[in-house]
Short mmCIF file of C-alpha atoms in Angstrom, two decimals:
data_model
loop_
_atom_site.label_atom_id
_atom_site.label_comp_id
_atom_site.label_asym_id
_atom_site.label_seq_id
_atom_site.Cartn_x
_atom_site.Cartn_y
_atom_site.Cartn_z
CA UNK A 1 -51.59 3.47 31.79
CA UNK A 2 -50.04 6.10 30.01
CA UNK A 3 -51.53 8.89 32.22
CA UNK A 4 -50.03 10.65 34.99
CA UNK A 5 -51.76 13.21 37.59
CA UNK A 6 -54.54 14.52 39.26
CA UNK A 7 -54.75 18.03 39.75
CA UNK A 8 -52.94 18.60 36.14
CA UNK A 9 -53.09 15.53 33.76
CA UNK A 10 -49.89 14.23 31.45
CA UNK A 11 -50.73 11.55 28.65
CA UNK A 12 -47.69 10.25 26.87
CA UNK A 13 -48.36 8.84 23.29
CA UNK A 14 -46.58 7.40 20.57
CA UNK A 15 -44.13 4.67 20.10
CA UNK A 16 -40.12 4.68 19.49
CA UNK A 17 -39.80 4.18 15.53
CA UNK A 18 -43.57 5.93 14.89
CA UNK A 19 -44.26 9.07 12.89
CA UNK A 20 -43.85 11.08 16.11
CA UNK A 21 -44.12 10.88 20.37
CA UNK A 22 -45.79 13.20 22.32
CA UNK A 23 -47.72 14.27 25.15
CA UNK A 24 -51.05 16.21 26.26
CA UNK A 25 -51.20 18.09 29.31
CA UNK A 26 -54.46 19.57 30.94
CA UNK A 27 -54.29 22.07 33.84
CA UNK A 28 -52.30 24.36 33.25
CA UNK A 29 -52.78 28.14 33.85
CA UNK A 30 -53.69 30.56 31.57
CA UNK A 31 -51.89 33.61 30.81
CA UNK A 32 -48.32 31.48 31.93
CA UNK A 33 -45.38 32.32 29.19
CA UNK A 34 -43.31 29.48 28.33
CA UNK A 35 -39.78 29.71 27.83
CA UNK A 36 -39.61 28.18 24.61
CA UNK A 37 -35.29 28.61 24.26
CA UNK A 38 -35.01 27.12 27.54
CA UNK A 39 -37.64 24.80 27.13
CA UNK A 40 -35.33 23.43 23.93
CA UNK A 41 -31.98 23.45 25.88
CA UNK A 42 -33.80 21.56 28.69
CA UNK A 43 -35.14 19.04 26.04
CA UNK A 44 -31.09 19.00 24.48
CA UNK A 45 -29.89 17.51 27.38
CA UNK A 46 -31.75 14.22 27.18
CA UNK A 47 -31.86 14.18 23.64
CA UNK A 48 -29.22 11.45 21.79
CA UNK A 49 -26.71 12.28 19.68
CA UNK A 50 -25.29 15.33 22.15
CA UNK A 51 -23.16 13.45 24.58
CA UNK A 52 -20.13 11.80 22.35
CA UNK A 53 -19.93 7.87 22.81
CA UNK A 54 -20.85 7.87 26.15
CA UNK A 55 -24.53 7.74 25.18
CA UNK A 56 -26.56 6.66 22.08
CA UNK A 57 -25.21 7.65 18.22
CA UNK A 58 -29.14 7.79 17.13
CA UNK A 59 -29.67 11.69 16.25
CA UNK A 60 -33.03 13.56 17.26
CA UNK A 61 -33.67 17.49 17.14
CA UNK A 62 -36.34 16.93 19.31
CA UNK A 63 -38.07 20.20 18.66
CA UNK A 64 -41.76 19.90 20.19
CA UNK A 65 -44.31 21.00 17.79
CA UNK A 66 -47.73 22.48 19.53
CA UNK A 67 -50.42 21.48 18.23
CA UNK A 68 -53.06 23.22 20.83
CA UNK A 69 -52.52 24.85 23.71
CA UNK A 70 -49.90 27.55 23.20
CA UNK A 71 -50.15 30.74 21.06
CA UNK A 72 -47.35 33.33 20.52
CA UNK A 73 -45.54 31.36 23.28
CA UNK A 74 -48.39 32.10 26.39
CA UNK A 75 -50.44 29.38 27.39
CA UNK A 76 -53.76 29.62 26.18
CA UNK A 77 -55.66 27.50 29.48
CA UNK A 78 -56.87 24.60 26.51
CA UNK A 79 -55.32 20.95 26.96
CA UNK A 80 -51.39 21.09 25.51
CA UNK A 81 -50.78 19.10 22.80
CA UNK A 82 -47.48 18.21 21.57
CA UNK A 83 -45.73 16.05 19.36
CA UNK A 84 -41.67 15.50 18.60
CA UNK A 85 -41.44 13.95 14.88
CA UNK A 86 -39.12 10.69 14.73
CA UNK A 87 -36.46 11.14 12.01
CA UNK A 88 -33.17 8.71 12.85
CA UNK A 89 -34.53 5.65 12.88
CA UNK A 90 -33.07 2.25 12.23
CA UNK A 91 -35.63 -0.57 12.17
CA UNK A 92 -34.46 -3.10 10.81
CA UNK A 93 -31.86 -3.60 13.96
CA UNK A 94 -34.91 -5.04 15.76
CA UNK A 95 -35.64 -7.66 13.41
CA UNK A 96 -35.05 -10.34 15.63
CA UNK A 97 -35.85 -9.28 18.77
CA UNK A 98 -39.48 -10.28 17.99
CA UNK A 99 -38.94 -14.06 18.03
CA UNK A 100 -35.56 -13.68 20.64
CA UNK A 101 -36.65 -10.89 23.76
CA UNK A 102 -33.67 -9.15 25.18
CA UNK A 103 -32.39 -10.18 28.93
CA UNK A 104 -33.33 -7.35 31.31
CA UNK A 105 -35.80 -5.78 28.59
CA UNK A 106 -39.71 -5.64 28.33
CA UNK A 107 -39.78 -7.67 25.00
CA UNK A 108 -41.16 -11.28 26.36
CA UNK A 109 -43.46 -9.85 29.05
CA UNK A 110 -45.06 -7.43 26.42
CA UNK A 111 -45.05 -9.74 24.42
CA UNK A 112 -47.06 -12.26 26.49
CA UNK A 113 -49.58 -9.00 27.59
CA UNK A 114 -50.11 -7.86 24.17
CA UNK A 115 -50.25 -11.34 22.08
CA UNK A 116 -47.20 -10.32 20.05
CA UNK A 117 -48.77 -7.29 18.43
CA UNK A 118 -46.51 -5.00 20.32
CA UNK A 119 -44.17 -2.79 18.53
CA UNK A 120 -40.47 -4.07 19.10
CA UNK A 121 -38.87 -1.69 17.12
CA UNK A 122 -36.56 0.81 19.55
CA UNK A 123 -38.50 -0.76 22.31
CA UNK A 124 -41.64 0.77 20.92
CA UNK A 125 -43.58 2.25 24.56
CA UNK A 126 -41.41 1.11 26.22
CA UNK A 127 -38.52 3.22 25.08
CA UNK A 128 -36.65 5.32 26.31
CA UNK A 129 -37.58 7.86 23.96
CA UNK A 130 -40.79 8.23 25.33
CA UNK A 131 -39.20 10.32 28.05
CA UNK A 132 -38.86 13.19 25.50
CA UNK A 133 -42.42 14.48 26.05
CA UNK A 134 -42.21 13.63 29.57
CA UNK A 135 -39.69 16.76 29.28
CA UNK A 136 -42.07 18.78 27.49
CA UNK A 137 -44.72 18.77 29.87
CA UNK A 138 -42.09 18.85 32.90
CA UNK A 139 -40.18 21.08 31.65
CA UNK A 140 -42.65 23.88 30.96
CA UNK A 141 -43.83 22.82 34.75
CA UNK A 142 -40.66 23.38 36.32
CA UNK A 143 -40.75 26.98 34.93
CA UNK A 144 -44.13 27.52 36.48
CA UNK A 145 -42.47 26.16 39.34
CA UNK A 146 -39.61 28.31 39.59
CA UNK A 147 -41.86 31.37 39.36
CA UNK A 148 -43.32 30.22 42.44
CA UNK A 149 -39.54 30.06 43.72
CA UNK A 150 -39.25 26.24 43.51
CA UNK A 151 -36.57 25.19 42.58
CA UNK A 152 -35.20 21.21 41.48
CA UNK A 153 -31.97 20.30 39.95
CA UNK A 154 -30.21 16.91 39.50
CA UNK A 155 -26.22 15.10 39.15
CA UNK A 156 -25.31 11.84 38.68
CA UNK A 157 -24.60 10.42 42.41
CA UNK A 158 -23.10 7.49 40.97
CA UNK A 159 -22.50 5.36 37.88
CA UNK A 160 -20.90 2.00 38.00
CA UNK A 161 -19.20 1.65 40.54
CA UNK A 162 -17.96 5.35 40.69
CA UNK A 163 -19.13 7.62 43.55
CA UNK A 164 -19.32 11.27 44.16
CA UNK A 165 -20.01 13.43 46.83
CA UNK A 166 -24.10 14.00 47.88
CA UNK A 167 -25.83 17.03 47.58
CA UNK A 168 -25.75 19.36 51.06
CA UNK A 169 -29.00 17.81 52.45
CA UNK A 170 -29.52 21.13 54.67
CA UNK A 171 -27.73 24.27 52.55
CA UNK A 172 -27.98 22.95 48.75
CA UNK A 173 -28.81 26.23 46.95
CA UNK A 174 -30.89 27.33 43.87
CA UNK A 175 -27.57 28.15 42.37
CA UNK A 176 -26.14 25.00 42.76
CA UNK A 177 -29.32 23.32 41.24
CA UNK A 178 -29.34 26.08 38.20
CA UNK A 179 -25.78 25.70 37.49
CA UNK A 180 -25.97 22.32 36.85
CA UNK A 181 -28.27 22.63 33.87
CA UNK A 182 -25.31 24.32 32.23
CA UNK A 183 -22.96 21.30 32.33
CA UNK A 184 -23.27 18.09 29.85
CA UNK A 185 -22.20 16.03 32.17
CA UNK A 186 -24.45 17.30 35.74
CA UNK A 187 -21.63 16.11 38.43
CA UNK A 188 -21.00 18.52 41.17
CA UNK A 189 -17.08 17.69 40.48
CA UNK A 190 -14.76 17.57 37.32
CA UNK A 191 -13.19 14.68 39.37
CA UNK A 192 -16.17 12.71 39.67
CA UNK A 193 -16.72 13.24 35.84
CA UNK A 194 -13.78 11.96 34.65
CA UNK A 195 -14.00 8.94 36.60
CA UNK A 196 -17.70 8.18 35.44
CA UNK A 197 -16.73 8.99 32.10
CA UNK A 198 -13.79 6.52 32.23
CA UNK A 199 -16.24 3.70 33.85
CA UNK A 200 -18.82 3.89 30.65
CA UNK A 201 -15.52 3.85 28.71
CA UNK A 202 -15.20 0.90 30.20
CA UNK A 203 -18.01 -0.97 29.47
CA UNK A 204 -18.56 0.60 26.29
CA UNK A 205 -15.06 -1.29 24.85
CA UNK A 206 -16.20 -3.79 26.68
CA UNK A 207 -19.47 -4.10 24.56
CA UNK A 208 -21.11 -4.24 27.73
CA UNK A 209 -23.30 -1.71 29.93
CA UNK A 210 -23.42 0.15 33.41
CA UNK A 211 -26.17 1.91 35.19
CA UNK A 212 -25.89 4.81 37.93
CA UNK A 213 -27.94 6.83 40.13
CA UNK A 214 -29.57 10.31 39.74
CA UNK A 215 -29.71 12.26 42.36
CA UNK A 216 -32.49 15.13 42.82
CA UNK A 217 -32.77 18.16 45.39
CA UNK A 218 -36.02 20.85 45.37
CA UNK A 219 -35.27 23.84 47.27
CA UNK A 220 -38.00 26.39 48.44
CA UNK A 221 -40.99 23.62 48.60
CA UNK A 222 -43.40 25.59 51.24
CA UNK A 223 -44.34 23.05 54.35
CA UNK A 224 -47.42 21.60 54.49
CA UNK A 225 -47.97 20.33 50.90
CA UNK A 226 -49.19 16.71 50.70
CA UNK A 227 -50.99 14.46 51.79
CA UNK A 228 -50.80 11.13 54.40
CA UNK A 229 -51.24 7.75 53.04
CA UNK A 230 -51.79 7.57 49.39
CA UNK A 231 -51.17 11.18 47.60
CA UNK A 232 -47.93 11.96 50.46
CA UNK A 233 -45.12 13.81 48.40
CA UNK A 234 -43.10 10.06 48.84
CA UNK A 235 -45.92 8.75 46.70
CA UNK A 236 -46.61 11.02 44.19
CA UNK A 237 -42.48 11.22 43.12
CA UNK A 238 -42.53 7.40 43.44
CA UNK A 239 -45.02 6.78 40.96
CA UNK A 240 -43.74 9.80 38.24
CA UNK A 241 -39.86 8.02 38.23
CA UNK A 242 -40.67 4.70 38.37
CA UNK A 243 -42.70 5.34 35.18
CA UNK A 244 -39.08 6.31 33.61
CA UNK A 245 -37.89 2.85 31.27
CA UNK A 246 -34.92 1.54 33.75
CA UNK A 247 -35.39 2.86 36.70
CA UNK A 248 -35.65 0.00 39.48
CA UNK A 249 -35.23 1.76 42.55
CA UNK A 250 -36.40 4.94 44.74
CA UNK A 251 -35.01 6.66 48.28
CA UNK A 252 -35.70 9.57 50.20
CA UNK A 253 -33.43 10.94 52.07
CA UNK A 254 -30.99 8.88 53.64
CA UNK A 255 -33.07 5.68 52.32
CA UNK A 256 -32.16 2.40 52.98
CA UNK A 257 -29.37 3.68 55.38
CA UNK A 258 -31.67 4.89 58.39
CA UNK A 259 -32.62 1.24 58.85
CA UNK A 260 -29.14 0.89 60.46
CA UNK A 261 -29.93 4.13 63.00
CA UNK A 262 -31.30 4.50 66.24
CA UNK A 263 -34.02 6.86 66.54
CA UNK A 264 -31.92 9.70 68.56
CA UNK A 265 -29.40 9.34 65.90
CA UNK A 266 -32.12 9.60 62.44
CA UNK A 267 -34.09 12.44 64.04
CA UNK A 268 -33.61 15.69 63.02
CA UNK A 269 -33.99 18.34 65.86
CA UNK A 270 -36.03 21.26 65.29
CA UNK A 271 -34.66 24.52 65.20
CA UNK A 272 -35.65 28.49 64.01
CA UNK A 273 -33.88 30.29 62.03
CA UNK A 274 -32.89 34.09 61.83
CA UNK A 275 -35.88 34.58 59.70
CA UNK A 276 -38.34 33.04 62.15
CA UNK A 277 -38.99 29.54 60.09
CA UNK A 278 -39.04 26.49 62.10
CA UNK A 279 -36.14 24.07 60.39
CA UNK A 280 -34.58 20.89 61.49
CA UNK A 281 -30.69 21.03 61.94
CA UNK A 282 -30.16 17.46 60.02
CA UNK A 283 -32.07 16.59 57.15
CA UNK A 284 -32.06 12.36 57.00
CA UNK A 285 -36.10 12.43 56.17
CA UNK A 286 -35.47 14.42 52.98
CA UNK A 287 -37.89 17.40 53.48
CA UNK A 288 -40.55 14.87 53.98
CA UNK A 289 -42.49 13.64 56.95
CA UNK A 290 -45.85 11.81 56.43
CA UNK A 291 -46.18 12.33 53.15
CA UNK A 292 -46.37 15.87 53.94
CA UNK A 293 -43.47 18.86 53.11
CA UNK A 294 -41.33 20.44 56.27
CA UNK A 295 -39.99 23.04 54.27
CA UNK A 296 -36.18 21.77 54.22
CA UNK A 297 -34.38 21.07 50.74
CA UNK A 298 -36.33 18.18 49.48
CA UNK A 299 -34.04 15.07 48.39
CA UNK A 300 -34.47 11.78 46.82
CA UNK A 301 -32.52 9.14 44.47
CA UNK A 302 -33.58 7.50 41.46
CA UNK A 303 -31.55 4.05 40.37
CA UNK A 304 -31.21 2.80 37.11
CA UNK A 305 -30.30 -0.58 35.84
CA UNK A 306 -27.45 -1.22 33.42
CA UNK A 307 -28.92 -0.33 29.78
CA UNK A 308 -30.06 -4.11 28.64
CA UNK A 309 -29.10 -3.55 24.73
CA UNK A 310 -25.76 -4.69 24.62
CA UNK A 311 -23.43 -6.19 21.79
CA UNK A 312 -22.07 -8.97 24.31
CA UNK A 313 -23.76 -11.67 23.50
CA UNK A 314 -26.01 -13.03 25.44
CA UNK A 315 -28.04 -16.66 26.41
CA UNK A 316 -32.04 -15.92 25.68
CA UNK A 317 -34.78 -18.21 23.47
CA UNK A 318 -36.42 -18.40 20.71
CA UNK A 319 -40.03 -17.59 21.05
CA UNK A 320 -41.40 -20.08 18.05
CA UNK A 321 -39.00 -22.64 18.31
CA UNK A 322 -38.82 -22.59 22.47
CA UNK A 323 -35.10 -23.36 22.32
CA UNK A 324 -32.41 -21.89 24.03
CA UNK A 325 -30.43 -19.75 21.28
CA UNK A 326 -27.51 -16.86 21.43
CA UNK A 327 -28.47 -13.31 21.35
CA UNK A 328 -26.50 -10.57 19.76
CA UNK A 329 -28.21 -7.08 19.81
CA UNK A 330 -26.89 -4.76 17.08
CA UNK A 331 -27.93 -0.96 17.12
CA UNK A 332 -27.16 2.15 18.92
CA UNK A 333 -27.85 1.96 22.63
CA UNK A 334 -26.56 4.14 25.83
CA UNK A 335 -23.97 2.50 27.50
CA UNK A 336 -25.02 4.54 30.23
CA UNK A 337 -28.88 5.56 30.51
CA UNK A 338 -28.60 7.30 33.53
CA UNK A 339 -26.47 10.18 31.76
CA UNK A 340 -29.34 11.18 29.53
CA UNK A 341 -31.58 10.48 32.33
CA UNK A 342 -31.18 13.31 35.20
CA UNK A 343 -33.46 16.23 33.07
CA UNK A 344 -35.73 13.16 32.63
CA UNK A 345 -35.58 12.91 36.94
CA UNK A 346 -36.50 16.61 36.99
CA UNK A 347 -39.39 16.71 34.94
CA UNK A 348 -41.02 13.67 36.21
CA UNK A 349 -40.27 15.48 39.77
CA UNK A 350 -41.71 18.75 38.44
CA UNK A 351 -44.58 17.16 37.51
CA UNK A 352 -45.32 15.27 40.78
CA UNK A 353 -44.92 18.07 42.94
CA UNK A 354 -46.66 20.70 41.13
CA UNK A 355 -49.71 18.36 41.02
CA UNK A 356 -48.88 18.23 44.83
CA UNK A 357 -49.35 22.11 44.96
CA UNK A 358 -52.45 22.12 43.10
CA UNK A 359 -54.71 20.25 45.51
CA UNK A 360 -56.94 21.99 47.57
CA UNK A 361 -55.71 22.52 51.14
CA UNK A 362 -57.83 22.68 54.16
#
């Protein structure tokens, strides 16, 4: 359940408040060199303590340790293993959570699955900090990746209620996908991150929470990769973001809005370019038809709920007693999860699509 993959194989281990987290990856090619200081700054920007109180006051180097897989930096061809050490832990602030679950959190259903056994502390699986060696393995990918001339980058589309402009669905650029790794904060505006950053202010004070939506682009995917059906480039990224904790919601493309089109107007028209490639002039499918790549800038949208660990307090049950009963969570929790989720967006992406790439074509 904890396995992603088919070509190359990603097994995430390892539990919130643990020893350590980590991740084992199998199919990757020998001889590749890893960008270990990138690797680290791509692992910084989803790691807590590095985004002021808009996110999370718990503390993590996050500095992967490899176990296997990786000597003097090139990878070796054996399965990757790699582990993050826990350090900043605080336990006991999820004392009670085992007898009263958390609205909009996995604590009762796991709970019921797992006959109480599971680990509550930070969430314990089902944490969020389980998507640290999900950036491992996707972030070593997305280098292969980019040596192949793919490229994927990610902003925050929206949190709250606060909007900002979409990415170009037909001229986004590697540059504009590359520069936003540089920037805390991914928006494409200083605008839009004021306003955001005044909106999980907000709700912050406000002991409260808001969620937001990430959106990815991919730029120089060849055409023809995927598959109809079952393994189609919709549902291989489907099933890598929706294993991210708090994400509820996937499009592609224009999404939910081409339900409201006519055909002639959600069409894009074929065209060739001065190169020679065949292109469409619109891109509302988001570089995917049938499962299958057309070669325009790929695009999709990951949303995530409102982070459920908040200090408001809040109506839930006790477990033993089966009475309603007040909840008040205590801790450090994002006000915002979606902040510290976009690198999390491109690895899972990376991933997805590279395991795309790998299967044999005909």
């Amino acid at each position: 359940m904890n396995t992603l993959g088919k070509n190359i194989c990603v097994t995430i281990f390892g539990e919130s408040h643990g020893p350590a987290i980590g991740c084992t990856i199998e199919g990757l090619p020998a001889g590749f060199k890893v960008d270990q200081e990138a690797l680290s700054a791509f692992l910084a920007r989803r790691a807590p303590g590095h985004h002021g109180l808009l996110a999370t006051q718990r503390k993590e180097a996050d500095r992967p340790e490899f176990l296997s897989g990786l000597l003097d930096g090139v990878l070796t061809g054996a399965t990757v293993c790699a582990i993050i050490r826990n350090g900043d832990q605080h336990s006991k602030d999820y004392g009670n959570l085992k007898d009263c679950p958390r609205p909009g959190h996995s604590d009762y259903p796991a709970s019921v699955k797992f006959h109480g056994c599971n680990d509550i502390r930070g969430g314990g699986i089902f944490s969020g900090r389980l998507t640290a060696p999900l950036c491992i393995a996707g972030g070593i990918v997305r280098q292969i990746l980019e040596q192949e001339g793919i490229v994927i980058g990610a902003h925050l589309l929206q949190v709250g209620t606060v909007k900002e402009a979409p990415f170009d669905p037909v001229n986004v650029s590697a540059a504009t996908l590359k520069g936003l790794d540089e920037q805390p904060f991914p928006v494409l505006s200083s605008a839009s991150q004021a306003a955001m950053s005044q909106e999980v202010e907000q709700a912050r004070m406000a002991c409260d929470s808001v969620g937001g939506v990430v959106e990815a682009a991919v730029v120089g995917m060849p055409p023809g990769i995927g598959d109809p059906m079952f393994l189609g480039l919709e549902n291989r990224l489907a099933q890598a973001l929706f294993g991210i904790p708090a994400v509820k919601g996937v499009s592609f493309g224009d999404g939910f809005h081409a339900s409201a089109r006519r055909g002639s107007e959600n069409n894009d028209p074929y065209t060739v370019d001065e190169e020679g490639r065949i292109r469409t002039v619109t891109n509302h499918c988001g570089g995917i038809l049938g499962g299958i790549s057309t070669g325009m800038p790929i695009l999709f949208q990951a949303a995530f709920k409102p982070t459920s660990s908040i200090a408001k307090p809040q109506q839930s049950v006790s477990l033993s007693r089966r009475e309603v009963q007040e909840l008040r969570v205590v801790g450090r929790h994002d006000p915002c999860i979606a902040i510290r989720a976009v690198p999390v967006v491109i690895a899972a992406a990376a991933l997805a699509l590279y395991d795309a790439l790998r299967e044999p074509r005909p």
